[in-house]
Amino acid sequence: MGPVELLHMSVFSQSFSPCGRFLAAGNNYGEIALFSLSAALSPDATAQSQKPVLTFTAHEGPVFSLLSTDCHLLSAGNGEISAWSWTELIKKNVKPLWTKRPNYKSSLEIPEINSMVMNPRDNSLIVGGGDNNVHVLDLERGVFKLVLQGHSDYVHCVSVREREAEILSGGEDGAVRIWDSRTGQSVHCIEVYKYESCARPQYGKWISCLTTDSDWMLCGGGPSMSLWHLRSLSPTSVFPLTGCQRQAAFHQDMILAVGEGPFLSHCLLGGEVKAQIPCTPQSLNTLQLNTNSTEHRVLTAGGSSDHIDVFTNLSYRAFSLRF
Amino acid sequence: MGAVTDDEVIRKRLLIDGDGAGDDRRINVLLKSFTKWCNSPGTPEEGFTQYQRMMGTLAQCEFSMGKTLMVYDMNLREMENYEKIYSNIEQNITSAHEKIAECKKEIQRAKRIRKNRQEYDALAKVIQQHPDRHETLKQLEALDKELQQLSHIKENVDAKLELRKKQFHVLLSTIQELQQTLENDEKSDNDDNNQESPAENGE
């Protein structure tokens, strides 16, 4: 990987292994790199332990989304979903278990897959992509069982509301749609850009980040990032963050958000921005918290750089992993 | 371990006074002078002085032994003291660990409470924007009353209208009947007249 390629690299997705000791990161060249957290976090770590233990080309196009289940790593790139076994990857065996493609209507253009999320209730994978639809894949039987149609432009992000068995999807058309996961009907459609408090017409109406906490939902993108109460479908707080947010997460009593701008924002639920922690990449695309392991509880953030910042304490950047 | 320390002790002692310098030498000298004194044929004064000298050396040896015993006691007590301090510190460490764990749990709880409070505040903000329920209920009641009054009035007007319609209907139908009767009468008069004249002409 020459220096020019490293300069132009963007990290689009990350996922922690089920044991919590490894981090998989996907970049815009279609590669997935595996980093060993136990080596990088150990007291005698060297510069070599911040390099990947394994790098392989997974797809022809950029890997926009990575997801870990109990024993598999699912990666989405170039319109297809591949599954890899974590145990095999740790042993450096890079053969995918299976590769599937949702039923796209047009066969000329292959739409990209932007986001995947697991629905643990019925063991299904929810996939949102460039063909304006949300596909639901049943992981037990391996067939696509539902197609949720309703968006008029491509789907950026999907999320699952576990308690009510609903799927949320946000897209380029500025609408956040709530679907019932059993029937596949659209239950609600929230057009965020129509609400004056959130709308930012100078950025557009697209929704690029969506996350939910069963009662509350965070969505942002073109409009300012806002916290919504789902039962009443009303925006409760709007966060005054400049730039468009690309990923957000609920963490204990705070909200962590990354997007345009070289920092990770900590916000309170009331709408104030508590802190903005500087990071290496100029703009961040992905944020992951390692909840699978108690010893390696880190937060990692990656973006338009070949560095992935690792935070052991949420207040400052500890070190960076490099591709 | 006992054997090792014994070896160490012996090695150290040999190194320090192998040839008998210090206490060992004093004891050997005492023994030698005692045997010499027992076997000496000298005068009683010499014997007495030698005896005094030997008592002195003996006292010195006893003194030195007493000192060593006290030092030994002191060491034992120091050891006990240190053991006590050691166990005390260990207990403190474990209790500090437990307190840390407790505090961590507390902080988790406090964070959850804070999150709940913030969610509550956010919802309250939204709810405050909506008007008060009592006011809305009062407005609804007032509107209801108005509605009732208006429908009452409407009923009255309707009833009046019906009555007027019926009366007019009766009036009009009586007029028509009268008209009909008058026409019929006229017609029958004309017919009578016509019948008479042809009858007159016919004759």
XYZ file of C-alpha atoms in Angstrom:
526
model
C 0.000 0.000 0.000
C 1.858 3.054 -1.232
C 1.920 6.369 0.591
C -0.488 7.945 -1.906
C -3.051 5.219 -1.288
C -2.655 5.630 2.445
C -3.219 9.347 2.083
C -6.489 8.801 0.216
C -7.794 6.079 2.449
C -11.072 6.463 4.295
C -12.286 4.123 6.970
C -16.013 3.599 6.577
C -16.913 0.909 9.033
C -15.718 -0.888 12.117
C -16.760 -3.862 14.166
C -15.444 -5.563 17.288
C -15.076 -9.318 17.525
C -17.461 -11.221 19.829
C -14.601 -11.895 22.260
C -13.757 -8.202 22.234
C -10.080 -8.644 21.484
C -10.027 -7.764 17.804
C -11.245 -4.853 15.735
C -12.158 -5.210 12.079
C -12.149 -2.041 9.972
C -13.261 -1.618 6.392
C -11.964 1.031 4.051
C -12.766 2.544 0.700
C -10.440 0.188 -1.201
C -12.577 -2.812 -0.262
C -10.106 -4.098 2.309
C -10.785 -5.275 5.800
C -7.992 -5.050 8.368
C -7.967 -6.921 11.642
C -6.283 -5.218 14.585
C -5.418 -6.986 17.812
C -6.633 -4.869 20.715
C -4.953 -7.008 23.348
C -1.578 -6.385 21.703
C -2.187 -2.676 21.207
C -3.471 -2.131 24.751
C -0.865 -4.204 26.556
C 1.750 -2.302 28.571
C 4.583 -3.384 26.273
C 2.961 -2.345 23.011
C 5.224 -1.206 20.206
C 4.528 0.669 17.011
C 4.154 -2.695 15.277
C 1.260 -3.703 17.530
C -0.720 -0.749 16.193
C -0.594 -2.198 12.699
C -3.128 -4.763 11.555
C -2.469 -8.432 12.171
C -4.312 -9.271 8.958
C -5.380 -7.243 5.909
C -7.318 -8.758 3.042
C -9.423 -7.570 0.161
C -13.018 -8.448 0.874
C -14.960 -6.708 -1.888
C -14.395 -4.852 -5.119
C -16.019 -1.698 -3.858
C -15.732 0.164 -0.559
C -16.802 -1.685 2.561
C -19.493 0.634 3.872
C -20.751 -1.532 6.648
C -19.437 -4.200 9.010
C -21.398 -6.108 11.593
C -20.467 -8.825 14.073
C -22.788 -11.549 15.225
C -21.946 -14.215 17.784
C -19.409 -15.917 15.596
C -19.529 -14.250 12.184
C -18.339 -11.014 10.681
C -20.701 -9.687 8.022
C -19.349 -7.204 5.536
C -21.204 -5.247 2.890
C -19.547 -4.006 -0.240
C -20.318 -3.677 -3.904
C -23.940 -4.602 -3.422
C -23.292 -7.942 -1.770
C -23.025 -9.248 1.774
C -20.229 -11.648 2.712
C -19.934 -13.589 5.909
C -16.619 -14.531 7.466
C -16.011 -16.668 10.523
C -14.202 -14.832 13.308
C -12.303 -17.899 14.431
C -11.053 -18.462 10.890
C -10.067 -14.821 10.503
C -8.110 -14.909 13.771
C -6.259 -17.888 12.298
C -5.661 -15.759 9.165
C -7.810 -17.895 6.912
C -9.603 -15.471 4.556
C -12.226 -17.544 2.874
C -15.787 -16.171 3.093
C -18.457 -18.515 4.390
C -21.107 -17.212 2.038
C -21.881 -14.241 -0.187
C -25.407 -13.135 -0.870
C -26.968 -10.384 -2.877
C -30.437 -8.925 -2.295
C -32.886 -9.031 -5.203
C -32.285 -5.818 -7.009
C -34.803 -4.855 -9.630
C -32.384 -3.401 -12.139
C -29.520 -5.584 -13.202
C -27.577 -2.835 -14.933
C -26.365 -0.933 -11.946
C -25.442 -2.608 -8.701
C -26.597 -0.414 -5.839
C -24.262 -0.184 -2.884
C -25.238 -1.318 0.599
C -24.937 1.535 3.046
C -25.913 0.079 6.336
C -26.717 -3.208 8.087
C -28.171 -3.938 11.470
C -29.135 -7.130 13.272
C -32.574 -7.784 14.622
C -31.878 -10.236 17.424
C -35.552 -11.038 17.985
C -35.989 -13.113 14.910
C -32.340 -13.469 13.916
C -32.611 -11.390 10.789
C -30.317 -8.931 9.097
C -31.709 -5.612 7.932
C -29.897 -4.093 4.992
C -30.401 -0.623 3.524
C -28.856 0.439 0.307
C -28.837 2.358 -2.902
C -31.934 0.842 -4.464
C -34.227 2.878 -2.143
C -35.404 -0.278 -0.374
C -34.693 -1.963 2.914
C -34.136 -5.710 2.567
C -34.539 -8.156 5.426
C -32.470 -11.343 5.293
C -33.408 -14.279 7.505
C -30.069 -15.516 8.821
C -31.336 -18.950 9.772
C -32.673 -19.870 6.369
C -30.479 -17.594 4.289
C -33.255 -16.082 2.188
C -34.420 -12.513 1.849
C -37.867 -12.545 3.342
C -39.069 -8.937 3.177
C -38.545 -5.847 1.111
C -39.627 -2.562 2.654
C -40.437 -0.095 -0.054
C -41.267 3.492 0.546
C -38.198 5.636 0.317
C -37.862 7.714 -2.782
C -34.099 7.945 -2.630
C -31.343 5.768 -1.306
C -31.275 4.584 2.282
C -28.340 5.800 4.359
C -28.866 4.166 7.713
C -31.031 1.601 9.425
C -31.730 0.866 13.040
C -33.867 -1.502 15.059
C -36.275 -0.697 17.853
C -36.249 -3.928 19.773
C -39.087 -3.580 22.207
C -41.700 -2.753 19.627
C -40.198 -4.882 16.836
C -39.869 -1.958 14.493
C -37.259 -1.019 11.931
C -36.216 2.575 11.377
C -34.585 3.757 8.206
C -33.291 7.156 7.179
C -32.447 8.177 3.690
C -31.434 10.778 1.197
C -35.029 11.882 0.725
C -35.013 13.310 4.229
C -37.601 10.921 5.599
C -37.202 8.664 8.602
C -39.564 5.762 8.104
C -40.668 3.414 10.856
C -41.651 -0.045 9.630
C -43.301 -2.902 11.428
C -40.853 -5.788 11.193
C -43.511 -8.454 10.989
C -45.793 -7.107 8.329
C -43.364 -4.873 6.462
C -45.743 -1.912 6.410
C -44.592 1.615 6.998
C -46.029 2.691 10.323
C -44.806 6.282 10.437
C -42.903 8.637 8.220
C -41.146 11.588 9.813
C -39.815 14.236 7.477
C -37.237 15.868 9.665
C -36.471 18.765 7.362
C -40.024 20.033 7.668
C -39.562 20.857 11.337
C -38.262 24.386 11.681
C -36.173 23.780 14.751
C -34.084 21.089 13.078
C -34.018 22.098 9.439
C -30.824 23.419 7.913
C -31.651 24.104 4.313
C -28.095 25.085 3.531
C -27.005 21.473 4.058
C -29.940 19.699 2.515
C -32.565 17.334 3.800
C -30.765 13.978 3.851
C -30.545 11.866 6.987
C -27.208 10.147 7.458
C -27.210 9.013 11.036
C -29.916 7.233 12.900
C -29.798 5.473 16.212
C -32.467 4.511 18.657
C -32.846 3.688 22.317
C -36.336 2.179 22.049
C -38.076 5.282 23.390
C -35.813 7.907 21.905
C -34.273 8.385 18.523
C -31.325 10.434 17.355
C -31.206 11.479 13.770
C -29.052 13.910 11.911
C -27.408 14.680 8.633
C -28.470 17.669 6.590
C -30.790 18.868 9.354
C -29.216 19.398 12.758
C -28.876 16.343 14.909
C -31.968 16.081 17.027
C -33.359 13.866 19.754
C -36.886 12.625 19.144
C -39.367 11.024 21.480
C -40.779 8.178 19.462
C -44.096 7.721 21.222
C -45.162 11.271 20.538
C -43.061 11.670 17.373
C -41.899 15.091 18.450
C -38.393 16.565 18.509
C -37.334 17.294 22.077
C -33.817 18.666 21.708
C -31.734 19.972 18.868
C -27.962 19.850 19.157
C -26.042 22.901 17.966
C -23.288 20.988 16.169
C -21.783 22.501 13.055
C -21.325 20.095 10.223
C -23.321 17.025 9.365
C -23.196 14.143 11.792
C -22.509 10.716 10.312
C -22.828 8.456 13.295
C -24.203 8.846 16.787
C -24.581 6.564 19.781
C -26.239 6.593 23.167
C -23.701 5.879 25.927
C -24.855 5.850 29.570
C -26.189 9.357 30.092
C -24.450 10.957 27.124
C -24.689 11.078 23.390
C -21.541 10.591 21.315
C -21.572 11.927 17.789
C -19.068 12.052 14.937
C -19.284 13.704 11.592
C -17.736 16.549 9.714
C -14.946 18.137 11.672
C -11.989 16.488 13.387
C -13.664 15.902 16.697
C -15.885 13.581 18.633
C -18.728 15.426 20.323
C -20.112 14.577 23.735
C -23.616 15.906 24.198
C -26.149 15.773 26.976
C -29.724 14.718 26.386
C -30.885 18.241 27.127
C -29.319 19.572 23.979
C -26.032 21.030 25.145
C -22.657 20.046 23.801
C -20.519 19.070 26.756
C -17.175 18.478 25.058
C -15.531 18.085 21.691
C -12.518 15.789 21.751
C -10.038 16.335 18.901
C -9.204 13.365 16.669
C -6.687 12.643 13.943
C -8.845 12.286 10.819
C -10.194 15.494 9.360
C -13.705 14.160 9.326
C -15.046 11.055 10.998
C -17.269 8.393 9.518
C -17.634 5.727 12.131
C -17.740 5.311 15.889
C -17.760 2.027 17.812
C -17.802 1.158 21.478
C -16.403 -2.179 22.552
C -19.051 -3.681 24.783
C -17.972 -7.283 24.264
C -15.028 -7.240 26.626
C -14.509 -5.723 30.051
C -10.736 -5.371 29.816
C -10.655 -3.730 26.426
C -13.456 -1.224 26.862
C -12.401 1.278 24.271
C -14.069 3.638 21.869
C -12.676 3.740 18.350
C -13.333 6.328 15.689
C -12.314 6.242 12.053
C -12.783 8.574 9.145
C -11.061 10.129 6.181
C -7.587 9.005 7.140
C -5.699 5.743 7.520
C -5.578 6.270 11.273
C -8.194 4.870 13.623
C -8.220 6.696 16.951
C -8.576 4.623 20.087
C -9.963 6.167 23.274
C -9.404 4.230 26.510
C -10.822 7.082 28.539
C -13.566 8.991 26.817
C -11.918 12.324 27.498
C -8.855 12.016 25.352
C -7.349 10.100 22.489
C -4.957 7.415 23.730
C -3.310 6.277 20.507
C -4.074 5.495 16.876
C -4.154 2.264 14.965
C -2.802 2.541 11.443
C -3.669 0.610 8.340
C 14.657 -23.205 54.752
C 15.921 -23.736 58.265
C 18.988 -25.551 56.943
C 19.737 -22.767 54.490
C 19.611 -20.041 57.091
C 21.783 -22.115 59.429
C 24.388 -22.365 56.682
C 24.143 -18.666 56.079
C 24.545 -17.971 59.777
C 27.584 -20.236 60.072
C 29.144 -18.690 56.959
C 28.553 -15.173 58.291
C 29.949 -15.976 61.743
C 33.039 -17.590 60.262
C 33.567 -14.560 58.072
C 33.115 -12.109 60.960
C 35.163 -13.772 63.698
C 36.596 -17.002 62.493
C 39.633 -16.721 64.552
C 37.763 -15.894 67.717
C 37.836 -12.088 67.839
C 35.167 -10.563 70.078
C 32.902 -12.642 72.318
C 34.149 -16.040 71.264
C 37.696 -14.973 71.964
C 36.681 -13.623 75.363
C 35.061 -16.937 76.305
C 38.099 -18.909 75.126
C 40.444 -16.571 76.994
C 38.269 -16.919 80.098
C 38.352 -20.703 79.882
C 42.141 -20.673 79.394
C 42.696 -18.246 82.273
C 40.334 -20.354 84.451
C 42.284 -23.534 83.799
C 45.548 -21.579 84.322
C 44.200 -20.098 87.559
C 43.099 -23.535 88.812
C 46.479 -25.030 88.036
C 48.614 -21.988 88.987
C 50.836 -22.329 91.964
C 51.081 -18.550 92.452
C 50.442 -16.408 95.554
C 46.911 -15.948 96.927
C 47.021 -12.213 95.992
C 47.914 -13.078 92.408
C 45.281 -15.763 92.547
C 42.773 -13.213 93.893
C 43.652 -10.638 91.205
C 43.381 -13.310 88.564
C 40.073 -14.331 90.095
C 38.890 -10.693 90.000
C 40.030 -10.426 86.417
C 38.137 -13.592 85.539
C 34.978 -12.343 87.285
C 35.317 -9.148 85.291
C 35.605 -11.057 82.029
C 32.696 -13.237 83.076
C 30.627 -10.139 83.821
C 31.577 -8.772 80.421
C 30.502 -12.012 78.789
C 27.219 -12.021 80.673
C 26.639 -8.384 79.752
C 27.286 -9.115 76.114
C 24.973 -12.112 76.258
C 22.279 -10.021 77.926
C 22.638 -7.409 75.201
C 22.303 -10.022 72.463
C 19.237 -11.523 74.133
C 17.608 -8.110 74.339
C 18.398 -7.417 70.724
C 16.869 -10.780 69.849
C 13.725 -9.951 71.811
C 13.541 -6.575 70.164
C 13.824 -8.166 66.745
C 11.026 -10.584 67.544
C 8.780 -7.786 68.696
C 9.636 -5.675 65.643
C 8.719 -8.643 63.461
C 5.383 -8.929 65.220
C 4.798 -5.246 64.817
C 5.577 -5.404 61.133
C 3.278 -8.405 60.690
C 0.496 -6.450 62.323
C 1.091 -3.410 60.127
C 1.255 -5.648 57.067
C -2.068 -7.314 57.770
C -3.588 -3.941 58.597
C -2.486 -2.523 55.260
C -3.794 -5.598 53.455
C -7.173 -5.135 55.052
C -7.170 -1.477 54.085
C -6.351 -2.393 50.505
C -9.219 -4.876 50.270
C -11.653 -2.446 51.855
C -10.481 0.275 49.452
C -11.051 -2.131 46.549
C -14.554 -2.825 47.792
C -15.244 0.883 48.218
C -14.041 1.503 44.666
C -16.404 -1.174 43.366
C -19.263 0.353 45.381
C -18.465 3.810 44.067
C -18.396 2.500 40.522
C -21.857 1.024 41.009
C -22.993 4.321 42.511
C -21.693 6.214 39.541
C -23.515 3.908 37.158
C -26.719 4.458 39.085
C -26.186 8.193 39.185
C -25.597 8.241 35.442
C -28.832 6.333 34.871
C -30.700 8.722 37.130
C -29.213 11.665 35.318
C -30.196 10.193 31.987
C -33.756 9.672 33.191
C -33.902 13.189 34.532
C -32.681 14.620 31.268
C -35.197 12.588 29.289
C -37.899 13.850 31.622
C -36.738 17.437 31.155
C -36.696 17.096 27.393
C -40.226 15.710 27.348
C -41.393 18.352 29.805
C -40.089 21.057 27.484
C -42.176 19.685 24.657
C -45.242 19.266 26.844
C -45.001 22.833 28.124
C -45.401 24.076 24.597
C -48.889 22.599 24.448
C -51.732 24.573 26.140
C -53.006 23.704 29.586
C -55.570 20.925 29.805
C -58.011 22.805 32.109
C -58.182 25.758 29.774
C -58.817 23.581 26.807
C -61.549 21.730 28.723
C -63.197 25.013 29.692
C -63.083 26.195 26.103
C -64.601 22.920 25.020
C -67.434 23.311 27.552
C -68.186 26.851 26.432
C -68.248 25.728 22.824
C -70.556 22.841 23.734
C -73.040 25.196 25.391
C -73.001 27.527 22.440
C -73.579 24.597 20.169
C -76.557 23.454 22.221
C -78.108 26.926 22.209
C -77.708 27.261 18.507
C -79.256 23.884 17.822
C -82.180 24.844 20.072
C -82.762 27.996 18.071
C -82.485 26.015 14.864
C -85.178 23.618 16.073
C -87.528 26.449 16.921
C -87.059 28.103 13.576
C -87.587 24.797 11.814
C -90.836 24.189 13.669
C -92.134 27.672 12.770
C -91.196 27.123 9.150
C -93.096 23.810 9.084
C -96.184 25.391 10.585
C -96.180 28.275 8.118
C -95.665 25.872 5.227
C -98.649 23.786 6.293
C -100.886 26.820 6.710
C -99.947 28.163 3.322
C -100.533 24.757 1.857
C -104.025 24.634 3.358
C -104.777 28.160 2.120
C -103.574 27.461 -1.380
C -105.389 24.184 -1.685
C -108.674 25.764 -0.503
C -108.236 28.575 -3.052
C -107.624 26.056 -5.793
C -110.668 24.055 -4.848
C -112.776 27.202 -4.830
C -111.421 28.094 -8.260
C -112.236 24.630 -9.538
C -115.736 24.800 -8.158
C -116.282 28.239 -9.696
C -115.008 27.022 -13.075
C -117.165 23.960 -12.907
C -120.176 26.087 -12.063
C -119.442 28.417 -14.960
C -119.004 25.535 -17.332
C -122.212 23.894 -16.261
C -124.036 27.265 -16.646
C -122.664 27.640 -20.168
C -123.641 24.106 -21.060
C -127.140 24.741 -19.815
C -127.398 27.897 -21.902
C -126.093 26.114 -25.020
C -128.483 23.263 -24.595
C -131.469 25.595 -24.375
C -130.660 27.621 -27.495
C -130.267 24.618 -29.894
C -133.357 23.232 -28.427
C -135.125 26.585 -29.238
C -133.542 26.699 -32.669
C -134.478 23.128 -33.370
C -138.163 23.863 -32.829
